[in-house]
Amino acid sequence: MADHQRQKIHPVELEAPPPQTTPLAPPGFSRSEKGTPMQAQHHPSTLLHAMPPPIFPAPKKRSCFCKCICWTITLLVLIIIILAASVGILYLIFKPKLPNYSVDTLRISDLRLNFDMSLYAKFDVKITATNPNKKIGIYYEKGGKLSVWFTNTRLCEGSLPKFYQGHQNKTVLNVSLNGQVQSGTTLMAALQQQQQTGRVPLDLKVHAPVAIKLGRLKLRKVKVLGECQLVVDSLSSNNLISIKASNCKFRLKL
């Protein structure tokens, strides 16, 4: 072929075929790599919106328990209110007052040092027990005690008798007390030194278990606790001692 007949051949750029478009899958579907449709896949948020809200059963057991607690508390409050009202009514009807005691006489029968240096004391005390109540009787039960103390040391002790005291009654009690204190030398010296001043402080303590009688009803046993601070002029044996001062306080212990 001659040169002038030869045509210059240039490479022809072929246009790239248009990309194949895959039809969009409907919502919830996806295609595999080969373009075949796959099983629908749902997003969790879509499922939550699509599912109906769960229905929980009513907590019947818890509700019954709460009602039971509420009824119990209400019943206890009602019982407390009824008891308080009953006590208030009884107080207004009977107007209770504490019994009181007064020390009439005090006699020292014996006060000496033994050979073992222990201090022996024997006192005779006459006291008056008064029931000031108009509608309340007092049963003095077994186990009542009367004691004499000096500077927190018990010198002697005696038993109160068992008896019943009626309304607004005064009962005179003669009680014999005796006791022994170890290492009594120091205590005797302190008593003698105090006697020289003419004012010896003594404490007389009462511990009386009693039962209250309201009309025909006898209530439970309680305790009457009392303390009388006495000042006497001397501690001479077999002599009637003069009581210069007396201050008594009493309280009730359930």
PDB file of C-alpha atoms in Angstrom:
ATOM      1  CA  MET A   1       0.000   0.000   0.000  1.00  0.00           C
ATOM      2  CA  ALA A   2       1.360   3.312  -0.942  1.00  0.00           C
ATOM      3  CA  ASP A   3       2.257   5.772   1.576  1.00  0.00           C
ATOM      4  CA  HIS A   4      -0.163   8.404   0.274  1.00  0.00           C
ATOM      5  CA  GLN A   5      -2.956   5.925   0.416  1.00  0.00           C
ATOM      6  CA  ARG A   6      -2.154   4.980   3.850  1.00  0.00           C
ATOM      7  CA  GLN A   7      -4.303   6.663   6.415  1.00  0.00           C
ATOM      8  CA  LYS A   8      -3.054   7.492   9.771  1.00  0.00           C
ATOM      9  CA  ILE A   9      -4.666   5.193  12.223  1.00  0.00           C
ATOM     10  CA  HIS A  10      -5.224   6.700  15.589  1.00  0.00           C
ATOM     11  CA  PRO A  11      -6.435   4.724  18.572  1.00  0.00           C
ATOM     12  CA  VAL A  12     -10.108   5.192  19.047  1.00  0.00           C
ATOM     13  CA  GLU A  13     -11.187   5.760  22.589  1.00  0.00           C
ATOM     14  CA  LEU A  14     -14.156   3.611  23.275  1.00  0.00           C
ATOM     15  CA  GLU A  15     -16.751   5.027  25.594  1.00  0.00           C
ATOM     16  CA  ALA A  16     -17.133   3.112  28.867  1.00  0.00           C
ATOM     17  CA  PRO A  17     -20.468   1.405  29.147  1.00  0.00           C
ATOM     18  CA  PRO A  18     -22.809   3.113  31.560  1.00  0.00           C
ATOM     19  CA  PRO A  19     -22.777   1.580  34.999  1.00  0.00           C
ATOM     20  CA  GLN A  20     -25.466  -0.880  35.546  1.00  0.00           C
ATOM     21  CA  THR A  21     -27.964   0.458  37.954  1.00  0.00           C
ATOM     22  CA  THR A  22     -29.516  -1.896  40.368  1.00  0.00           C
ATOM     23  CA  PRO A  23     -33.144  -1.197  41.132  1.00  0.00           C
ATOM     24  CA  LEU A  24     -33.603   0.004  44.660  1.00  0.00           C
ATOM     25  CA  ALA A  25     -34.844  -2.638  46.991  1.00  0.00           C
ATOM     26  CA  PRO A  26     -37.953  -1.905  48.920  1.00  0.00           C
ATOM     27  CA  PRO A  27     -37.490  -0.799  52.504  1.00  0.00           C
ATOM     28  CA  GLY A  28     -36.476  -3.638  54.716  1.00  0.00           C
ATOM     29  CA  PHE A  29     -34.828  -5.675  51.947  1.00  0.00           C
ATOM     30  CA  SER A  30     -31.173  -5.962  50.859  1.00  0.00           C
ATOM     31  CA  ARG A  31     -29.470  -7.597  47.974  1.00  0.00           C
ATOM     32  CA  SER A  32     -26.608 -10.008  47.904  1.00  0.00           C
ATOM     33  CA  GLU A  33     -23.396  -9.440  46.030  1.00  0.00           C
ATOM     34  CA  LYS A  34     -24.898 -11.117  42.935  1.00  0.00           C
ATOM     35  CA  GLY A  35     -27.952  -8.876  43.068  1.00  0.00           C
ATOM     36  CA  THR A  36     -30.407 -11.442  44.343  1.00  0.00           C
ATOM     37  CA  PRO A  37     -32.821 -10.197  46.987  1.00  0.00           C
ATOM     38  CA  MET A  38     -32.099 -11.334  50.520  1.00  0.00           C
ATOM     39  CA  GLN A  39     -34.368 -11.757  53.564  1.00  0.00           C
ATOM     40  CA  ALA A  40     -35.697  -8.567  54.997  1.00  0.00           C
ATOM     41  CA  GLN A  41     -33.573  -7.032  57.765  1.00  0.00           C
ATOM     42  CA  HIS A  42     -35.231  -4.657  60.247  1.00  0.00           C
ATOM     43  CA  HIS A  43     -33.437  -1.992  62.246  1.00  0.00           C
ATOM     44  CA  PRO A  44     -33.959  -2.244  66.057  1.00  0.00           C
ATOM     45  CA  SER A  45     -35.402   1.280  66.256  1.00  0.00           C
ATOM     46  CA  THR A  46     -37.862   0.391  63.512  1.00  0.00           C
ATOM     47  CA  LEU A  47     -38.871  -2.710  65.427  1.00  0.00           C
ATOM     48  CA  LEU A  48     -39.429  -0.769  68.646  1.00  0.00           C
ATOM     49  CA  HIS A  49     -41.708   1.686  66.864  1.00  0.00           C
ATOM     50  CA  ALA A  50     -43.512  -1.079  65.078  1.00  0.00           C
ATOM     51  CA  MET A  51     -44.115  -3.320  68.140  1.00  0.00           C
ATOM     52  CA  PRO A  52     -46.988  -2.482  70.477  1.00  0.00           C
ATOM     53  CA  PRO A  53     -46.054  -1.433  74.065  1.00  0.00           C
ATOM     54  CA  PRO A  54     -45.826  -4.352  76.529  1.00  0.00           C
ATOM     55  CA  ILE A  55     -48.650  -4.827  79.013  1.00  0.00           C
ATOM     56  CA  PHE A  56     -47.487  -5.679  82.543  1.00  0.00           C
ATOM     57  CA  PRO A  57     -49.835  -7.407  84.987  1.00  0.00           C
ATOM     58  CA  ALA A  58     -50.882  -5.386  88.034  1.00  0.00           C
ATOM     59  CA  PRO A  59     -48.749  -6.099  91.159  1.00  0.00           C
ATOM     60  CA  LYS A  60     -51.552  -7.634  93.231  1.00  0.00           C
ATOM     61  CA  LYS A  61     -49.342  -9.193  95.916  1.00  0.00           C
ATOM     62  CA  ARG A  62     -47.480  -5.963  96.633  1.00  0.00           C
ATOM     63  CA  SER A  63     -50.723  -4.023  96.754  1.00  0.00           C
ATOM     64  CA  CYS A  64     -52.198  -6.490  99.273  1.00  0.00           C
ATOM     65  CA  PHE A  65     -49.046  -6.272 101.418  1.00  0.00           C
ATOM     66  CA  CYS A  66     -49.167  -2.443 101.459  1.00  0.00           C
ATOM     67  CA  LYS A  67     -52.841  -2.528 102.436  1.00  0.00           C
ATOM     68  CA  CYS A  68     -52.083  -4.962 105.258  1.00  0.00           C
ATOM     69  CA  ILE A  69     -49.318  -2.712 106.603  1.00  0.00           C
ATOM     70  CA  CYS A  70     -51.564   0.352 106.425  1.00  0.00           C
ATOM     71  CA  TRP A  71     -54.372  -1.430 108.281  1.00  0.00           C
ATOM     72  CA  THR A  72     -51.949  -2.659 110.964  1.00  0.00           C
ATOM     73  CA  ILE A  73     -50.522   0.816 111.557  1.00  0.00           C
ATOM     74  CA  THR A  74     -54.018   2.300 111.671  1.00  0.00           C
ATOM     75  CA  LEU A  75     -55.110  -0.331 114.207  1.00  0.00           C
ATOM     76  CA  LEU A  76     -52.070   0.339 116.419  1.00  0.00           C
ATOM     77  CA  VAL A  77     -52.716   4.083 116.340  1.00  0.00           C
ATOM     78  CA  LEU A  78     -56.350   3.497 117.302  1.00  0.00           C
ATOM     79  CA  ILE A  79     -55.317   1.247 120.203  1.00  0.00           C
ATOM     80  CA  ILE A  80     -52.846   3.863 121.461  1.00  0.00           C
ATOM     81  CA  ILE A  81     -55.494   6.576 121.234  1.00  0.00           C
ATOM     82  CA  ILE A  82     -58.015   4.402 123.116  1.00  0.00           C
ATOM     83  CA  LEU A  83     -55.485   3.583 125.853  1.00  0.00           C
ATOM     84  CA  ALA A  84     -54.467   7.221 126.223  1.00  0.00           C
ATOM     85  CA  ALA A  85     -58.120   8.261 126.444  1.00  0.00           C
ATOM     86  CA  SER A  86     -58.796   5.542 129.055  1.00  0.00           C
ATOM     87  CA  VAL A  87     -55.814   6.625 131.164  1.00  0.00           C
ATOM     88  CA  GLY A  88     -56.935  10.244 130.924  1.00  0.00           C
ATOM     89  CA  ILE A  89     -60.474   9.355 132.027  1.00  0.00           C
ATOM     90  CA  LEU A  90     -59.178   7.265 134.951  1.00  0.00           C
ATOM     91  CA  TYR A  91     -56.876  10.111 135.985  1.00  0.00           C
ATOM     92  CA  LEU A  92     -59.764  12.583 135.994  1.00  0.00           C
ATOM     93  CA  ILE A  93     -61.979  10.200 137.969  1.00  0.00           C
ATOM     94  CA  PHE A  94     -59.525   8.969 140.609  1.00  0.00           C
ATOM     95  CA  LYS A  95     -56.985  11.856 140.672  1.00  0.00           C
ATOM     96  CA  PRO A  96     -54.076   9.679 141.918  1.00  0.00           C
ATOM     97  CA  LYS A  97     -51.447  11.048 144.295  1.00  0.00           C
ATOM     98  CA  LEU A  98     -48.204   9.532 145.529  1.00  0.00           C
ATOM     99  CA  PRO A  99     -48.101   8.252 149.111  1.00  0.00           C
ATOM    100  CA  ASN A 100     -45.746  10.125 151.403  1.00  0.00           C
ATOM    101  CA  TYR A 101     -43.801   9.312 154.527  1.00  0.00           C
ATOM    102  CA  SER A 102     -42.538  11.258 157.489  1.00  0.00           C
ATOM    103  CA  VAL A 103     -39.916  10.264 160.050  1.00  0.00           C
ATOM    104  CA  ASP A 104     -41.332  10.731 163.546  1.00  0.00           C
ATOM    105  CA  THR A 105     -38.574   9.425 165.792  1.00  0.00           C
ATOM    106  CA  LEU A 106     -35.126   7.890 165.435  1.00  0.00           C
ATOM    107  CA  ARG A 107     -33.395   5.955 168.195  1.00  0.00           C
ATOM    108  CA  ILE A 108     -29.973   4.319 168.088  1.00  0.00           C
ATOM    109  CA  SER A 109     -30.061   1.093 170.069  1.00  0.00           C
ATOM    110  CA  ASP A 110     -26.471   0.126 169.359  1.00  0.00           C
ATOM    111  CA  LEU A 111     -23.497   1.664 167.519  1.00  0.00           C
ATOM    112  CA  ARG A 112     -20.072   0.124 168.199  1.00  0.00           C
ATOM    113  CA  LEU A 113     -16.856  -1.238 166.755  1.00  0.00           C
ATOM    114  CA  ASN A 114     -16.399  -5.016 166.919  1.00  0.00           C
ATOM    115  CA  PHE A 115     -13.113  -6.827 167.535  1.00  0.00           C
ATOM    116  CA  ASP A 116     -12.699  -7.349 163.788  1.00  0.00           C
ATOM    117  CA  MET A 117     -12.951  -3.546 163.313  1.00  0.00           C
ATOM    118  CA  SER A 118     -16.350  -3.794 161.693  1.00  0.00           C
ATOM    119  CA  LEU A 119     -19.023  -1.252 162.647  1.00  0.00           C
ATOM    120  CA  TYR A 120     -22.310  -2.615 163.995  1.00  0.00           C
ATOM    121  CA  ALA A 121     -25.387  -0.358 163.992  1.00  0.00           C
ATOM    122  CA  LYS A 122     -28.943  -0.906 165.200  1.00  0.00           C
ATOM    123  CA  PHE A 123     -31.589   1.812 164.725  1.00  0.00           C
ATOM    124  CA  ASP A 124     -35.277   1.958 165.635  1.00  0.00           C
ATOM    125  CA  VAL A 125     -37.318   4.206 163.367  1.00  0.00           C
ATOM    126  CA  LYS A 126     -40.948   5.238 163.643  1.00  0.00           C
ATOM    127  CA  ILE A 127     -42.418   6.542 160.390  1.00  0.00           C
ATOM    128  CA  THR A 128     -45.895   7.550 159.292  1.00  0.00           C
ATOM    129  CA  ALA A 129     -47.112   6.401 155.881  1.00  0.00           C
ATOM    130  CA  THR A 130     -49.927   8.537 154.445  1.00  0.00           C
ATOM    131  CA  ASN A 131     -52.290   7.670 151.601  1.00  0.00           C
ATOM    132  CA  PRO A 132     -53.747  11.010 150.406  1.00  0.00           C
ATOM    133  CA  ASN A 133     -56.066   9.480 147.771  1.00  0.00           C
ATOM    134  CA  LYS A 134     -59.848   9.568 148.198  1.00  0.00           C
ATOM    135  CA  LYS A 135     -60.646   6.676 145.834  1.00  0.00           C
ATOM    136  CA  ILE A 136     -57.418   4.637 145.730  1.00  0.00           C
ATOM    137  CA  GLY A 137     -56.237   1.961 148.166  1.00  0.00           C
ATOM    138  CA  ILE A 138     -52.623   0.789 148.475  1.00  0.00           C
ATOM    139  CA  TYR A 139     -51.414  -2.763 149.049  1.00  0.00           C
ATOM    140  CA  TYR A 140     -47.912  -2.818 150.546  1.00  0.00           C
ATOM    141  CA  GLU A 141     -46.454  -6.074 149.282  1.00  0.00           C
ATOM    142  CA  LYS A 142     -43.717  -8.268 150.704  1.00  0.00           C
ATOM    143  CA  GLY A 143     -40.144  -7.119 150.076  1.00  0.00           C
ATOM    144  CA  GLY A 144     -40.298  -3.474 151.217  1.00  0.00           C
ATOM    145  CA  LYS A 145     -37.040  -2.099 152.662  1.00  0.00           C
ATOM    146  CA  LEU A 146     -36.057   0.850 154.839  1.00  0.00           C
ATOM    147  CA  SER A 147     -32.367   1.753 155.230  1.00  0.00           C
ATOM    148  CA  VAL A 148     -30.159   4.417 156.844  1.00  0.00           C
ATOM    149  CA  TRP A 149     -27.063   5.730 155.032  1.00  0.00           C
ATOM    150  CA  PHE A 150     -24.116   7.954 155.960  1.00  0.00           C
ATOM    151  CA  THR A 151     -21.889   9.370 153.183  1.00  0.00           C
ATOM    152  CA  ASN A 152     -22.983   6.737 150.650  1.00  0.00           C
ATOM    153  CA  THR A 153     -22.414   3.903 153.136  1.00  0.00           C
ATOM    154  CA  ARG A 154     -25.368   1.849 154.335  1.00  0.00           C
ATOM    155  CA  LEU A 155     -25.314   1.619 158.109  1.00  0.00           C
ATOM    156  CA  CYS A 156     -28.368  -0.582 158.638  1.00  0.00           C
ATOM    157  CA  GLU A 157     -31.512  -1.894 156.946  1.00  0.00           C
ATOM    158  CA  GLY A 158     -34.932  -3.241 157.953  1.00  0.00           C
ATOM    159  CA  SER A 159     -38.052  -4.719 156.352  1.00  0.00           C
ATOM    160  CA  LEU A 160     -41.362  -2.903 155.930  1.00  0.00           C
ATOM    161  CA  PRO A 161     -44.458  -4.871 156.973  1.00  0.00           C
ATOM    162  CA  LYS A 162     -47.032  -6.152 154.497  1.00  0.00           C
ATOM    163  CA  PHE A 163     -50.408  -4.439 154.887  1.00  0.00           C
ATOM    164  CA  TYR A 164     -53.300  -2.701 153.107  1.00  0.00           C
ATOM    165  CA  GLN A 165     -53.810   1.029 153.483  1.00  0.00           C
ATOM    166  CA  GLY A 166     -57.262   2.416 152.777  1.00  0.00           C
ATOM    167  CA  HIS A 167     -58.392   5.783 151.383  1.00  0.00           C
ATOM    168  CA  GLN A 168     -56.930   8.867 153.096  1.00  0.00           C
ATOM    169  CA  ASN A 169     -55.385   6.701 155.778  1.00  0.00           C
ATOM    170  CA  LYS A 170     -52.353   7.272 158.001  1.00  0.00           C
ATOM    171  CA  THR A 171     -50.440   4.249 159.264  1.00  0.00           C
ATOM    172  CA  VAL A 172     -47.661   4.406 161.858  1.00  0.00           C
ATOM    173  CA  LEU A 173     -44.872   1.889 161.309  1.00  0.00           C
ATOM    174  CA  ASN A 174     -42.188   0.891 163.829  1.00  0.00           C
ATOM    175  CA  VAL A 175     -39.242  -0.566 161.957  1.00  0.00           C
ATOM    176  CA  SER A 176     -36.101  -2.076 163.474  1.00  0.00           C
ATOM    177  CA  LEU A 177     -32.960  -1.730 161.356  1.00  0.00           C
ATOM    178  CA  ASN A 178     -29.553  -3.366 161.857  1.00  0.00           C
ATOM    179  CA  GLY A 179     -26.399  -3.785 159.830  1.00  0.00           C
ATOM    180  CA  GLN A 180     -22.649  -4.312 159.863  1.00  0.00           C
ATOM    181  CA  VAL A 181     -20.007  -2.421 157.874  1.00  0.00           C
ATOM    182  CA  GLN A 182     -16.510  -3.780 157.274  1.00  0.00           C
ATOM    183  CA  SER A 183     -13.490  -1.542 157.944  1.00  0.00           C
ATOM    184  CA  GLY A 184     -15.568   0.581 160.242  1.00  0.00           C
ATOM    185  CA  THR A 185     -12.693   2.426 161.958  1.00  0.00           C
ATOM    186  CA  THR A 186     -12.623   5.232 159.406  1.00  0.00           C
ATOM    187  CA  LEU A 187     -16.421   5.426 159.347  1.00  0.00           C
ATOM    188  CA  MET A 188     -16.682   5.612 163.139  1.00  0.00           C
ATOM    189  CA  ALA A 189     -14.081   8.400 163.237  1.00  0.00           C
ATOM    190  CA  ALA A 190     -16.071  10.377 160.644  1.00  0.00           C
ATOM    191  CA  LEU A 191     -19.306   9.911 162.631  1.00  0.00           C
ATOM    192  CA  GLN A 192     -17.691  11.089 165.868  1.00  0.00           C
ATOM    193  CA  GLN A 193     -16.150  14.115 164.150  1.00  0.00           C
ATOM    194  CA  GLN A 194     -19.514  15.039 162.651  1.00  0.00           C
ATOM    195  CA  GLN A 195     -21.241  14.565 166.022  1.00  0.00           C
ATOM    196  CA  GLN A 196     -19.009  17.204 167.591  1.00  0.00           C
ATOM    197  CA  THR A 197     -20.617  19.792 165.300  1.00  0.00           C
ATOM    198  CA  GLY A 198     -24.092  18.828 166.530  1.00  0.00           C
ATOM    199  CA  ARG A 199     -25.310  18.157 162.964  1.00  0.00           C
ATOM    200  CA  VAL A 200     -25.004  14.607 161.632  1.00  0.00           C
ATOM    201  CA  PRO A 201     -26.393  14.105 158.076  1.00  0.00           C
ATOM    202  CA  LEU A 202     -28.195  10.821 157.488  1.00  0.00           C
ATOM    203  CA  ASP A 203     -30.151   9.512 154.507  1.00  0.00           C
ATOM    204  CA  LEU A 204     -33.210   7.345 155.072  1.00  0.00           C
ATOM    205  CA  LYS A 205     -34.252   5.469 151.904  1.00  0.00           C
ATOM    206  CA  VAL A 206     -37.574   3.764 151.251  1.00  0.00           C
ATOM    207  CA  HIS A 207     -38.077   0.982 148.691  1.00  0.00           C
ATOM    208  CA  ALA A 208     -41.690  -0.211 148.807  1.00  0.00           C
ATOM    209  CA  PRO A 209     -43.370  -2.505 146.236  1.00  0.00           C
ATOM    210  CA  VAL A 210     -47.061  -1.622 146.181  1.00  0.00           C
ATOM    211  CA  ALA A 211     -50.197  -2.531 144.225  1.00  0.00           C
ATOM    212  CA  ILE A 212     -52.870   0.059 143.511  1.00  0.00           C
ATOM    213  CA  LYS A 213     -56.557  -0.679 144.068  1.00  0.00           C
ATOM    214  CA  LEU A 214     -59.027   1.286 141.911  1.00  0.00           C
ATOM    215  CA  GLY A 215     -62.505   0.515 143.195  1.00  0.00           C
ATOM    216  CA  ARG A 216     -62.610  -3.303 143.058  1.00  0.00           C
ATOM    217  CA  LEU A 217     -59.777  -3.569 140.541  1.00  0.00           C
ATOM    218  CA  LYS A 218     -56.269  -4.398 141.778  1.00  0.00           C
ATOM    219  CA  LEU A 219     -53.624  -3.220 139.335  1.00  0.00           C
ATOM    220  CA  ARG A 220     -50.147  -4.568 138.723  1.00  0.00           C
ATOM    221  CA  LYS A 221     -47.330  -4.111 141.219  1.00  0.00           C
ATOM    222  CA  VAL A 222     -45.224  -0.921 141.086  1.00  0.00           C
ATOM    223  CA  LYS A 223     -42.478   0.505 143.288  1.00  0.00           C
ATOM    224  CA  VAL A 224     -42.461   3.562 145.513  1.00  0.00           C
ATOM    225  CA  LEU A 225     -38.941   4.944 145.908  1.00  0.00           C
ATOM    226  CA  GLY A 226     -38.299   7.622 148.496  1.00  0.00           C
ATOM    227  CA  GLU A 227     -35.413   9.362 150.189  1.00  0.00           C
ATOM    228  CA  CYS A 228     -35.423  11.517 153.317  1.00  0.00           C
ATOM    229  CA  GLN A 229     -32.382  13.656 154.061  1.00  0.00           C
ATOM    230  CA  LEU A 230     -32.168  13.988 157.836  1.00  0.00           C
ATOM    231  CA  VAL A 231     -29.980  16.071 160.119  1.00  0.00           C
ATOM    232  CA  VAL A 232     -29.764  14.787 163.716  1.00  0.00           C
ATOM    233  CA  ASP A 233     -28.035  16.285 166.728  1.00  0.00           C
ATOM    234  CA  SER A 234     -26.150  13.190 167.970  1.00  0.00           C
ATOM    235  CA  LEU A 235     -25.609   9.458 167.642  1.00  0.00           C
ATOM    236  CA  SER A 236     -25.729   8.558 171.316  1.00  0.00           C
ATOM    237  CA  SER A 237     -26.965   5.044 172.005  1.00  0.00           C
ATOM    238  CA  ASN A 238     -30.258   4.442 173.832  1.00  0.00           C
ATOM    239  CA  ASN A 239     -31.198   8.097 173.564  1.00  0.00           C
ATOM    240  CA  LEU A 240     -33.998   9.700 171.585  1.00  0.00           C
ATOM    241  CA  ILE A 241     -32.297  11.640 168.837  1.00  0.00           C
ATOM    242  CA  SER A 242     -33.553  15.064 167.861  1.00  0.00           C
ATOM    243  CA  ILE A 243     -34.268  15.477 164.150  1.00  0.00           C
ATOM    244  CA  LYS A 244     -33.281  19.017 163.243  1.00  0.00           C
ATOM    245  CA  ALA A 245     -34.146  18.902 159.529  1.00  0.00           C
ATOM    246  CA  SER A 246     -35.967  16.559 157.204  1.00  0.00           C
ATOM    247  CA  ASN A 247     -36.428  16.757 153.437  1.00  0.00           C
ATOM    248  CA  CYS A 248     -38.258  13.857 151.746  1.00  0.00           C
ATOM    249  CA  LYS A 249     -38.797  13.141 148.047  1.00  0.00           C
ATOM    250  CA  PHE A 250     -40.731  10.246 146.479  1.00  0.00           C
ATOM    251  CA  ARG A 251     -41.306   8.856 143.009  1.00  0.00           C
ATOM    252  CA  LEU A 252     -43.114   5.965 141.367  1.00  0.00           C
ATOM    253  CA  LYS A 253     -41.251   3.330 139.317  1.00  0.00           C
ATOM    254  CA  LEU A 254     -43.206   1.028 137.006  1.00  0.00           C
TER     255      LEU A 254
END
